[in-house]
mmCIF file of C-alpha atoms in Angstrom:
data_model
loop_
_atom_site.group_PDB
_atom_site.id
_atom_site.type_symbol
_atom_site.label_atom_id
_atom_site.label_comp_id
_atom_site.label_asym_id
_atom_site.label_seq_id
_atom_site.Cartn_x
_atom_site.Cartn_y
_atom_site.Cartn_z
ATOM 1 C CA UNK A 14 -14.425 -32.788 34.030
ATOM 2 C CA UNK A 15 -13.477 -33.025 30.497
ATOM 3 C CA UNK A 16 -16.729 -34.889 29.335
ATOM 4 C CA UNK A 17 -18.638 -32.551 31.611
ATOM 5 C CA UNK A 18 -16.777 -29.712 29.429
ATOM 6 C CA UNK A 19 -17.704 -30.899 26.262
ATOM 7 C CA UNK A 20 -21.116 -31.602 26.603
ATOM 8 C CA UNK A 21 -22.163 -28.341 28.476
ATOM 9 C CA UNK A 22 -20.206 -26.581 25.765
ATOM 10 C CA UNK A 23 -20.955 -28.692 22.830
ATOM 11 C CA UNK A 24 -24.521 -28.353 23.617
ATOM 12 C CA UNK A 25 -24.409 -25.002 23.815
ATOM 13 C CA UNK A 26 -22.738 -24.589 20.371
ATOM 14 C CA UNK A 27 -25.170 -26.786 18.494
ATOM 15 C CA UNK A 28 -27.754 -24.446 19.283
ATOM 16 C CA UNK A 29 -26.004 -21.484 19.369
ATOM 17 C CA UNK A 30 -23.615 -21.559 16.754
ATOM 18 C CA UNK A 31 -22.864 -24.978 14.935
ATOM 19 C CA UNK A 32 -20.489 -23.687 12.444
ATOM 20 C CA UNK A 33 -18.248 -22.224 14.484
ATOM 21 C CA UNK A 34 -14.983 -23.683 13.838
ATOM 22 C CA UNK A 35 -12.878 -21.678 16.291
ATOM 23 C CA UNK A 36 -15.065 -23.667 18.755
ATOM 24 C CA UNK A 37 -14.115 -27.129 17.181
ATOM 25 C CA UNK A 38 -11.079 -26.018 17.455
ATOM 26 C CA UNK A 39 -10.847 -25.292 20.819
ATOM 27 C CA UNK A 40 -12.652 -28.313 21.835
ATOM 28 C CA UNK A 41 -9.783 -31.048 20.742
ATOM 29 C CA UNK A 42 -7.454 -30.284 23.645
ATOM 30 C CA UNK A 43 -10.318 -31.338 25.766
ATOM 31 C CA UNK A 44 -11.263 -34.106 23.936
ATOM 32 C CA UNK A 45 -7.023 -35.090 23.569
ATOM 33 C CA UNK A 46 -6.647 -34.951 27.060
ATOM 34 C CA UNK A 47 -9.472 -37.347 27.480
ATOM 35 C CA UNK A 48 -7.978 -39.817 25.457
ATOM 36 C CA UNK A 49 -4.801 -40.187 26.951
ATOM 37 C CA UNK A 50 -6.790 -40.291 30.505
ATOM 38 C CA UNK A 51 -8.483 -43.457 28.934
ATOM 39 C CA UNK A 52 -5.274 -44.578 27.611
ATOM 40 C CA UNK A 53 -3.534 -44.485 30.892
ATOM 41 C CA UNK A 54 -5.327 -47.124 32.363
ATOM 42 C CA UNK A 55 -4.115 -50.593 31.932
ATOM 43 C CA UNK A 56 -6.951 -51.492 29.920
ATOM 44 C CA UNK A 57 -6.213 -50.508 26.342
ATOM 45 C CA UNK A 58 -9.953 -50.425 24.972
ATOM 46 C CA UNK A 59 -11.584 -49.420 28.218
ATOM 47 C CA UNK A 60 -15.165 -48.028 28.283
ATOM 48 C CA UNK A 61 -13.041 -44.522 28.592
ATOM 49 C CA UNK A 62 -11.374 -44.786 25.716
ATOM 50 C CA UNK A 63 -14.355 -45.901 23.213
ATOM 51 C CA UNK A 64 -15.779 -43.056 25.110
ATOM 52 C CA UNK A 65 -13.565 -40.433 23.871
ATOM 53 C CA UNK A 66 -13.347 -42.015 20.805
ATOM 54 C CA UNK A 67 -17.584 -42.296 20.270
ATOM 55 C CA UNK A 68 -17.413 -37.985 21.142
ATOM 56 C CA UNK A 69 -14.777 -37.448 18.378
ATOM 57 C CA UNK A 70 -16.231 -39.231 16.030
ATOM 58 C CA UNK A 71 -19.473 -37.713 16.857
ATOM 59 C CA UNK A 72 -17.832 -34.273 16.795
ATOM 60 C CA UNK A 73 -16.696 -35.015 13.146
ATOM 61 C CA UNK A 74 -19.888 -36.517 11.802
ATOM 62 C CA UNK A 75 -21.731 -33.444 13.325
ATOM 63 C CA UNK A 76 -19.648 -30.876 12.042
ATOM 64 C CA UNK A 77 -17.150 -32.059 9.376
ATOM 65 C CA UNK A 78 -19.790 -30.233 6.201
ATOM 66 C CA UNK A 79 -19.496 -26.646 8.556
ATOM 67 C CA UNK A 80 -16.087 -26.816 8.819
ATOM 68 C CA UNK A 81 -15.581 -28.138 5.081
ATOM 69 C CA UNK A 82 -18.522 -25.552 4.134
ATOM 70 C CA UNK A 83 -16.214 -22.894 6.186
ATOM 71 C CA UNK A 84 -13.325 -23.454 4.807
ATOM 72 C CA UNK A 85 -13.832 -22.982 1.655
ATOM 73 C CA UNK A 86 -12.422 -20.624 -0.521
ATOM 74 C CA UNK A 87 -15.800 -19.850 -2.382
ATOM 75 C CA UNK A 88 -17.408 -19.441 0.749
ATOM 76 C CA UNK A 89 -14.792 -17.205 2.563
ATOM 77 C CA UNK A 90 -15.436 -13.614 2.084
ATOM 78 C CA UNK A 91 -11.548 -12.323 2.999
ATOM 79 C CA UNK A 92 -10.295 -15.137 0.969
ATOM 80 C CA UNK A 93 -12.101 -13.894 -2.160
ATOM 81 C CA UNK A 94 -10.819 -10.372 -1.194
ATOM 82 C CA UNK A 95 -6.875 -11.601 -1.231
ATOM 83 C CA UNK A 96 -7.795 -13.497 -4.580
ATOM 84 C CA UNK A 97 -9.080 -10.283 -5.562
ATOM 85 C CA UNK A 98 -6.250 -8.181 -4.531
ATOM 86 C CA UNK A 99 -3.859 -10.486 -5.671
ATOM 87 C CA UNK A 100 -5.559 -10.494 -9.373
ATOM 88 C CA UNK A 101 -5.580 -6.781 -9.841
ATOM 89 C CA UNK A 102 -1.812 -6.426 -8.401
ATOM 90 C CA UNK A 103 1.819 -7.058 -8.889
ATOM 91 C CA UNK A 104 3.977 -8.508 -6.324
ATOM 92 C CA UNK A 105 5.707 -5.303 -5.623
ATOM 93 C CA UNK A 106 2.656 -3.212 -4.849
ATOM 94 C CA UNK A 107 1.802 -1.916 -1.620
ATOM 95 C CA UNK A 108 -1.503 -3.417 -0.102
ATOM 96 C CA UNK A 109 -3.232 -0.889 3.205
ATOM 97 C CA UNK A 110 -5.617 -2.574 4.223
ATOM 98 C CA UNK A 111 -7.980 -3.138 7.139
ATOM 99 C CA UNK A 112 -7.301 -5.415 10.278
ATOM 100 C CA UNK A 113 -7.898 -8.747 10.014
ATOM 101 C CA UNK A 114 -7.593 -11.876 8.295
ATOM 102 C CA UNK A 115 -6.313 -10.355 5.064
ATOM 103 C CA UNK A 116 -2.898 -9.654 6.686
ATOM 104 C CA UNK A 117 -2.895 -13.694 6.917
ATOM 105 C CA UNK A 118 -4.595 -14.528 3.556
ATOM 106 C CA UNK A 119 -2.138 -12.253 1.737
ATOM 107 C CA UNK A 120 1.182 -13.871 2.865
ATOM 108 C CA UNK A 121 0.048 -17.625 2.855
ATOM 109 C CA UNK A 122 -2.488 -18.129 0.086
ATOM 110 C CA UNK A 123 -1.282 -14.972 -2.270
ATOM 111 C CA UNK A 124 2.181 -14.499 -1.470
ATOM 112 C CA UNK A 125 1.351 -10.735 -1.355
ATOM 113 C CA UNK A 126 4.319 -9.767 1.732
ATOM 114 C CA UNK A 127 3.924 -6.105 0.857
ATOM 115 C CA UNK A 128 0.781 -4.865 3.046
ATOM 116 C CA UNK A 129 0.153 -2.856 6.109
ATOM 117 C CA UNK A 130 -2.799 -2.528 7.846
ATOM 118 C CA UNK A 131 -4.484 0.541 9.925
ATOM 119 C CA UNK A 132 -4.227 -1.503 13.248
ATOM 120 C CA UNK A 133 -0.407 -2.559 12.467
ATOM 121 C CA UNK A 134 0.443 1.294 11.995
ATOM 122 C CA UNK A 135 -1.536 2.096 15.181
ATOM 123 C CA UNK A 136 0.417 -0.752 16.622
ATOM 124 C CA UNK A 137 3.708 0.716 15.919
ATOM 125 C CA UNK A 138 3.125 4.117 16.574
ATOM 126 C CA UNK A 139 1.899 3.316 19.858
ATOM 127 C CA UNK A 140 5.003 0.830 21.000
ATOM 128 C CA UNK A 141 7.069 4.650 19.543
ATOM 129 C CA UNK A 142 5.455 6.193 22.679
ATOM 130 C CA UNK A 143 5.290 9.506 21.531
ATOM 131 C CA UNK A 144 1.829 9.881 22.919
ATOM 132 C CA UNK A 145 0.411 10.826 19.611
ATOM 133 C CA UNK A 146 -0.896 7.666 18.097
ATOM 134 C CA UNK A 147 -2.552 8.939 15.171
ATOM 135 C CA UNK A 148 -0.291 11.374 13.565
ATOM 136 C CA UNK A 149 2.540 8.902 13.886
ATOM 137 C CA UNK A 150 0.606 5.992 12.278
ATOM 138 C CA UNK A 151 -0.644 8.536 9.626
ATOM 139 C CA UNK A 152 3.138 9.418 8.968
ATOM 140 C CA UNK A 153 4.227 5.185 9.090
ATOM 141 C CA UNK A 154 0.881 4.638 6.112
ATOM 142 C CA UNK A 155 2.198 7.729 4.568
ATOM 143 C CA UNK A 156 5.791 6.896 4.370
ATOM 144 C CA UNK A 157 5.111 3.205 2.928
ATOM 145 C CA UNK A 158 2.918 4.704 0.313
ATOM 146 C CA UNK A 159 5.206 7.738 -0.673
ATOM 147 C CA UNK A 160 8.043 4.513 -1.058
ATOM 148 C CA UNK A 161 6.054 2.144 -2.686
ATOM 149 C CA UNK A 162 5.402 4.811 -5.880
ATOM 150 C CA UNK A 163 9.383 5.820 -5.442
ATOM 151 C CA UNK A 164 10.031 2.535 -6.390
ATOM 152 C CA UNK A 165 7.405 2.862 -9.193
ATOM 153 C CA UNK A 166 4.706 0.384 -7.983
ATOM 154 C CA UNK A 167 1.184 1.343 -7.291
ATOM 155 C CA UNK A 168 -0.400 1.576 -3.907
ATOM 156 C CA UNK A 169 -3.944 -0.110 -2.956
ATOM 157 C CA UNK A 170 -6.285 0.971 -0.288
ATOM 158 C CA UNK A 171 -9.327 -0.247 1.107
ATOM 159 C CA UNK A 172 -12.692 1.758 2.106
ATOM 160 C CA UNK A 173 -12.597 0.276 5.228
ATOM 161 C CA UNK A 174 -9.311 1.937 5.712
ATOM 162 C CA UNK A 175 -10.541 5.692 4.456
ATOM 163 C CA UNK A 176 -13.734 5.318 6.222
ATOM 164 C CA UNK A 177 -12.886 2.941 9.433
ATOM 165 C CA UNK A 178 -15.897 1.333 11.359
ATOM 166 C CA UNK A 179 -17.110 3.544 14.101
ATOM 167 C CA UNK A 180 -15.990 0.588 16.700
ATOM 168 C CA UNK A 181 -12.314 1.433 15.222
ATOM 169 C CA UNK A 182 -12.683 5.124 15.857
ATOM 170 C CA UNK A 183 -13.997 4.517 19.123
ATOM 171 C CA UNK A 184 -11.471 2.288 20.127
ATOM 172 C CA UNK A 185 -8.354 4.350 19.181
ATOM 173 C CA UNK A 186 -10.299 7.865 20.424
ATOM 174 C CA UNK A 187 -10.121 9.241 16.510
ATOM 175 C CA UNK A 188 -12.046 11.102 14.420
ATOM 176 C CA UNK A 189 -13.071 10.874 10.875
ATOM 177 C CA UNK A 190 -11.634 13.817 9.764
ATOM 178 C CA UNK A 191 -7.995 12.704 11.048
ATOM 179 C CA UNK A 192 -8.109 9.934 8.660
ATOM 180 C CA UNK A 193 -9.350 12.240 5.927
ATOM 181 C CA UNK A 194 -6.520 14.489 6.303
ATOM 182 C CA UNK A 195 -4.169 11.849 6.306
ATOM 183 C CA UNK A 196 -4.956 10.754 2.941
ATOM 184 C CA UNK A 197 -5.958 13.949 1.329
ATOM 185 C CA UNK A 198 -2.760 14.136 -0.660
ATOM 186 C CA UNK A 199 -3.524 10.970 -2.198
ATOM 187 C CA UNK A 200 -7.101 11.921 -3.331
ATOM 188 C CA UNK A 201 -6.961 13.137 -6.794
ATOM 189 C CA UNK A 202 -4.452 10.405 -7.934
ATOM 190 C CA UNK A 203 -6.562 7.260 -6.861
ATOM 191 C CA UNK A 204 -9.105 5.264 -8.938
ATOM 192 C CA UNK A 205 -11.612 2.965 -7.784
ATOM 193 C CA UNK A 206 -10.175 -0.817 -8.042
ATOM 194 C CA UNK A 207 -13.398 -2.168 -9.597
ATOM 195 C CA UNK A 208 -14.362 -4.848 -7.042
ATOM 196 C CA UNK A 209 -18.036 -5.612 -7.509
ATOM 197 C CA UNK A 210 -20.220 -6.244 -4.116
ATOM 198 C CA UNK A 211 -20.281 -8.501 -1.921
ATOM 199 C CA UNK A 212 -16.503 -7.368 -2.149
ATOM 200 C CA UNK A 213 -15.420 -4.018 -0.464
ATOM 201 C CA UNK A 214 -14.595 -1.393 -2.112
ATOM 202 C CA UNK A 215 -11.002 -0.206 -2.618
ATOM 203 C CA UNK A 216 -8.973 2.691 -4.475
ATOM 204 C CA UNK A 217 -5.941 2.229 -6.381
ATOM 205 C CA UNK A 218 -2.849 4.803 -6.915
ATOM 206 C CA UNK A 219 -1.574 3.972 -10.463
ATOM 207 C CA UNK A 220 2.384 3.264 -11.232
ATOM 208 C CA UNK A 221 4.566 5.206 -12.371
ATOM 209 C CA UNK A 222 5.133 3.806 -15.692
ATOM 210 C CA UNK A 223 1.108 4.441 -15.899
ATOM 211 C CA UNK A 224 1.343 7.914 -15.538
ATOM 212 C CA UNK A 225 4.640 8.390 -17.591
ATOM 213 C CA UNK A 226 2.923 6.949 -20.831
ATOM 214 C CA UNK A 227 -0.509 9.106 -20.311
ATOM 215 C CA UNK A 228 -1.447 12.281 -18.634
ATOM 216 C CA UNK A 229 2.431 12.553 -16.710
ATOM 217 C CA UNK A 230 2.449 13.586 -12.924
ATOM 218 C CA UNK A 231 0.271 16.821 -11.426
ATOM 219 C CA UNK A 232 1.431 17.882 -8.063
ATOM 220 C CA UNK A 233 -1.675 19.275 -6.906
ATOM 221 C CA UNK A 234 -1.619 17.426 -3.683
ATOM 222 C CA UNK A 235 1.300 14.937 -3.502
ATOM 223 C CA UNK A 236 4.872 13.993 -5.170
ATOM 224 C CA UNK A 237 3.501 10.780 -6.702
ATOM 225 C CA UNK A 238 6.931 9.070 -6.207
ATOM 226 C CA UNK A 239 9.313 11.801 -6.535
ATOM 227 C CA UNK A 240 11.579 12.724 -4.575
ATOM 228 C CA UNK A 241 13.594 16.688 -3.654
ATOM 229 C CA UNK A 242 17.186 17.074 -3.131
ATOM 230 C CA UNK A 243 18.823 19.978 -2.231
ATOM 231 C CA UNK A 244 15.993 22.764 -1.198
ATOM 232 C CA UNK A 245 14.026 23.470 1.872
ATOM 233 C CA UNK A 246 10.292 24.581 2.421
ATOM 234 C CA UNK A 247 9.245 22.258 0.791
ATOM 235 C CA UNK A 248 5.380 22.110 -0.110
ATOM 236 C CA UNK A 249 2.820 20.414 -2.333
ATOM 237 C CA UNK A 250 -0.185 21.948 -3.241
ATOM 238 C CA UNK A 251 -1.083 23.575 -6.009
ATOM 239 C CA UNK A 252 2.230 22.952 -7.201
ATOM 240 C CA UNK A 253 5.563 21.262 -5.824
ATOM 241 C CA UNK A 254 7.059 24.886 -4.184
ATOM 242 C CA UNK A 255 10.311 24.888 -2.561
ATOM 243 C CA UNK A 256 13.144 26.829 -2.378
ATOM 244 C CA UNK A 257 16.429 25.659 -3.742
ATOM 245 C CA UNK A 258 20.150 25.293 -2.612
ATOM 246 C CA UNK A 259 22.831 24.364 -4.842
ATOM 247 C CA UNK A 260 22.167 21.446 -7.402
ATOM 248 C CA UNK A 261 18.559 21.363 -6.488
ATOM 249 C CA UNK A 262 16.765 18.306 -8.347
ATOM 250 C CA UNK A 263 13.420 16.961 -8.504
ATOM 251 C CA UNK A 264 14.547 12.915 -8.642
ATOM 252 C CA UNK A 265 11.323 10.504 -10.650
ATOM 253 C CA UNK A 266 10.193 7.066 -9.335
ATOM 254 C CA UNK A 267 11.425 3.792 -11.179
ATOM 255 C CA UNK A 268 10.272 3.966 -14.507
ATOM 256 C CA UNK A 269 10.778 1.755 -17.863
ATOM 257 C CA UNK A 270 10.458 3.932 -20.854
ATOM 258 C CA UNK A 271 11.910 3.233 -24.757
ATOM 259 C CA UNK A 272 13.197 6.300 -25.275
ATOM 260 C CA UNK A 273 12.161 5.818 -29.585
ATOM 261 C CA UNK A 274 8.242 6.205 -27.863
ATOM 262 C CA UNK A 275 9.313 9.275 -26.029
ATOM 263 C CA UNK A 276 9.701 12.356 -28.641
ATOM 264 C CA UNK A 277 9.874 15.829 -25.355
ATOM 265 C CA UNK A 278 8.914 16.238 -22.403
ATOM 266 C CA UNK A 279 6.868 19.387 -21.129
ATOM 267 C CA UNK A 280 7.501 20.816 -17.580
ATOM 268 C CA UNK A 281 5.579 23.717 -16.336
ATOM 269 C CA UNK A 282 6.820 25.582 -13.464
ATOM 270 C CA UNK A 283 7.693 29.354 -12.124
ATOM 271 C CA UNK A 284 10.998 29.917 -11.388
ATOM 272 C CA UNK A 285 11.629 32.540 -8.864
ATOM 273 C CA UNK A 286 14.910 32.348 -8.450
ATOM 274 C CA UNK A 287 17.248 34.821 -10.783
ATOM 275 C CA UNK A 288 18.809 31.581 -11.854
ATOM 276 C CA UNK A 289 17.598 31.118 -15.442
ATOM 277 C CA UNK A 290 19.689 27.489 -16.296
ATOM 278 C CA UNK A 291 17.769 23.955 -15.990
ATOM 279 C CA UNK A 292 18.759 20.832 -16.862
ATOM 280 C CA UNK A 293 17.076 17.247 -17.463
ATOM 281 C CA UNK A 294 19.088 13.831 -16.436
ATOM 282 C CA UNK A 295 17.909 10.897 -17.943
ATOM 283 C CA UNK A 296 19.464 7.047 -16.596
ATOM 284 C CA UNK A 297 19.482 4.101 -18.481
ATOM 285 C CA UNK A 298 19.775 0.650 -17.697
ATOM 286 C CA UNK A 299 22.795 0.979 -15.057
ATOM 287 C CA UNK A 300 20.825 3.667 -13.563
ATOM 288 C CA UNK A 301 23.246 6.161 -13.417
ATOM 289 C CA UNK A 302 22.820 9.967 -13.889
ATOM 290 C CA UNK A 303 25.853 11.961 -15.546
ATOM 291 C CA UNK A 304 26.368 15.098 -17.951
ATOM 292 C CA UNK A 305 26.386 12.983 -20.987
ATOM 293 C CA UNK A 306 22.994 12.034 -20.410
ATOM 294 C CA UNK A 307 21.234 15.344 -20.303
ATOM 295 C CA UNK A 308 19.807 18.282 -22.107
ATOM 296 C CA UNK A 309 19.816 22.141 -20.940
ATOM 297 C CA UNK A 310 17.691 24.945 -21.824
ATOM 298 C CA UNK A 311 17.143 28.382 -20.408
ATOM 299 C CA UNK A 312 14.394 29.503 -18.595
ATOM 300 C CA UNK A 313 12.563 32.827 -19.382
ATOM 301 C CA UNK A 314 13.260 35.750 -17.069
ATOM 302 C CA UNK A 315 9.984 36.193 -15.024
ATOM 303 C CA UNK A 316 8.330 35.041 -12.176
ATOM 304 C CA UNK A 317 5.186 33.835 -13.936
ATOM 305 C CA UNK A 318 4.198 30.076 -14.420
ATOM 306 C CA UNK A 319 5.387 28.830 -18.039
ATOM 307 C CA UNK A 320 5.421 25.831 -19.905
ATOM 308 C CA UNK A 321 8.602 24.553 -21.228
ATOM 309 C CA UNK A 322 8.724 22.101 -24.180
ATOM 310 C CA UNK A 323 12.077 20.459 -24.813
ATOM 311 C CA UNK A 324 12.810 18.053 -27.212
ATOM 312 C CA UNK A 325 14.606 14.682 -26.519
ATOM 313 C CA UNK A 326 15.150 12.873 -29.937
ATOM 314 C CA UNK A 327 18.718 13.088 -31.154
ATOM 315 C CA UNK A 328 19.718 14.034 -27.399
ATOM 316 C CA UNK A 329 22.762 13.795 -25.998
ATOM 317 C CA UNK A 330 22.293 10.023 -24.447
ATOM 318 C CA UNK A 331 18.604 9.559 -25.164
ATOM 319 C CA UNK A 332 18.336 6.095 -26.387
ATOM 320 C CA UNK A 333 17.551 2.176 -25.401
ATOM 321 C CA UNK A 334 15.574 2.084 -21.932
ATOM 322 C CA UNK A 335 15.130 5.214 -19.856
ATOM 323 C CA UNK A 336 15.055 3.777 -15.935
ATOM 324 C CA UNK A 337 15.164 7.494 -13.909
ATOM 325 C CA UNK A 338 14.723 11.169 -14.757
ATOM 326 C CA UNK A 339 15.901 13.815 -12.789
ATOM 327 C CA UNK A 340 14.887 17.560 -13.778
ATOM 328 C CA UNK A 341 17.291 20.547 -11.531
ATOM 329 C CA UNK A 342 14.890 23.022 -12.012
ATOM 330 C CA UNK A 343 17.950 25.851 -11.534
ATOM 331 C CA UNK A 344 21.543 25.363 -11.302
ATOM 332 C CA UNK A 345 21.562 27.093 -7.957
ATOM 333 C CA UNK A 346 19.199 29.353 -5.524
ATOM 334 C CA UNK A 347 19.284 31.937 -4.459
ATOM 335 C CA UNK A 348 16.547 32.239 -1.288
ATOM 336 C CA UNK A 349 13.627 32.701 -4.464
ATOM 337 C CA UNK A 350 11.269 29.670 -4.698
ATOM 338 C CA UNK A 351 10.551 27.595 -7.493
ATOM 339 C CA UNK A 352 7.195 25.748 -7.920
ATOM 340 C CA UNK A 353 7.184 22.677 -10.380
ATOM 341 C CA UNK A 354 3.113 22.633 -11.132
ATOM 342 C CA UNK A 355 3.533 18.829 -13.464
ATOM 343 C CA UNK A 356 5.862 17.446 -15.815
ATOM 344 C CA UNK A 357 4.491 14.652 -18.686
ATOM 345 C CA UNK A 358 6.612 13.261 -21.690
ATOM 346 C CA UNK A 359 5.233 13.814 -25.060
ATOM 347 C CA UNK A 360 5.008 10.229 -26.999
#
């Protein structure tokens, strides 16, 4: 039965496929279990066993190049992708990627551990059982990107993840407008990650430390890694709008500045609140946030947007390596809502 196996299926292969290695693969259990049948005679080199060992050789001498050829690196299209990946990456950065072998190719030939990919969240949001597969997987890729730039990486993502093969849709009953939405917040922050064909494309949300030392952070769609404490309706738009509590604070991702590069920082926002007293924290290397580290200044009384300058040279604490910033927009609300429209530092 076994040699009937492998040559009905062998033959088939060599004309249908030769350099199919998952077939070579699954052919040596097969050809195993042959052996030991020949071995389990009493003759030791019985016409059985240089029968099973004629087929594997032949197996190997027909296809060792394909499954040399195959496994190849330069021949492997998701390998180069993970090299790829890897190159234009740091350790830390989140990876959301398609199904596939990248989630394998990361981990064991990149040591990339920090991925998730579209069929993992649909995975998980499915095993939730909430009956709403899509808008929980949206929230799971959502949540690991909104943590990854809290933590002050950067965030990759792959076309094939924005615009999913129609098989995909198909498969999981969605639409391409679902997956549109779900990234929409992320839109205007992402950059193409330069891959050149055959490689897909992919889109990259820059660090924090990026966007500290150039154009600063514009919430026009998301937080880009900050975080709110202390206020409620809560929105991001054209402008971070909420309405404050008591010790309301806009918290920044992990950041690495030298305070001697850093001369002010400019925050624009509308305050309508009757509260007129903000406040910026600064951490250093201990990452703690206290008084001593901080600069006030009053707000103007109106409900229009304004740009504040404030200077931070000769600061109370501003010096050696900034790690955190926190900005408490008021001291204290009073049911008015503030909107915080983007904050950048002045080198």
């Amino acid at each position: 039965m076994a040699v009937a196996w492998l040559a009905v299926y062998g033959t088939f292969f060599l004309w249908w496929e030769p350099d199919n290695v998952e077939f070579w693969i699954a052919s040596l259990p097969p050809a195993l279990a042959l052996l030991a049948l020949a071995l389990s005679t009493s003759r030791r080199w019985s016409a059985g066993v240089w029968g099973a060992l004629a087929a594997s050789v032949a197996m190997v001498a027909l296809n060792g190049a394909s499954i040399d050829y195959r496994g190849a690196a330069a021949n492997d299209l998701q390998r180069q992708v993970s090299a790829a990946l890897a190159a234009r990456s740091a350790p830390a950065d989140l990876l959301v990627i398609p199904d596939g072998l990248q989630e394998l190719y990361l981990q064991y030939y990149e040591r990339r551990p920090n991925f998730i990919s579209l069929n993992q969240a649909l995975y998980e949001s499915a095993a939730g059982g909430s009956g709403e597969p899509w808008p929980d997987a949206c929230a799971i890729v959502q949540r690991r990107i909104d943590a990854a730039l809290a933590s002050g990486s950067a965030a990759v993502i792959g076309n094939e993840v924005l615009r999913p093969p129609a098989l995909l849709l198909g498969r999981h009953r969605l639409e391409q407008g679902q997956i549109d939405a779900c990234f929409a917040p992320y839109r205007q922050d992402w950059r193409d990650l330069g891959l050149k064909a055959p490689l897909p494309a992919y889109v990259r949300i820059p660090m924090a430390q990026e966007l500290a030392t150039s154009d600063g952070w514009r919430f026009a769609g998301s937080a880009q890694g900050w975080e709110l404490a202390n206020a409620s309706e809560a929105s991001v738009a054209n402008g971070w709008r909420f309405t404050p509590a008591r010790d309301p604070g806009l918290l920044s991702p992990l950041l690495h500045l030298d305070s001697a590069a850093v001369r002010a920082i400019e925050v624009r926002l509308a305050n309508g609140t009757r509260a007129l007293d903000a406040q910026l924290f600064y951490a250093g290397e201990n990452g703690q946030l206290a008084d001593g580290r901080s600069v006030r200044w009053t707000l103007e009384d109106t409900t229009e947007p304004r740009t504040y300058r404030v200077g931070l040279r000769g600061a109370p604490g501003w010096q050696g390596t900034i790690t955190r910033l926190r900005l408490d927009p008021v001291g204290v609300g009073d049911g008015g809502a503030v909107t915080v429209e983007w904050i950048r530092l002045i080198q």
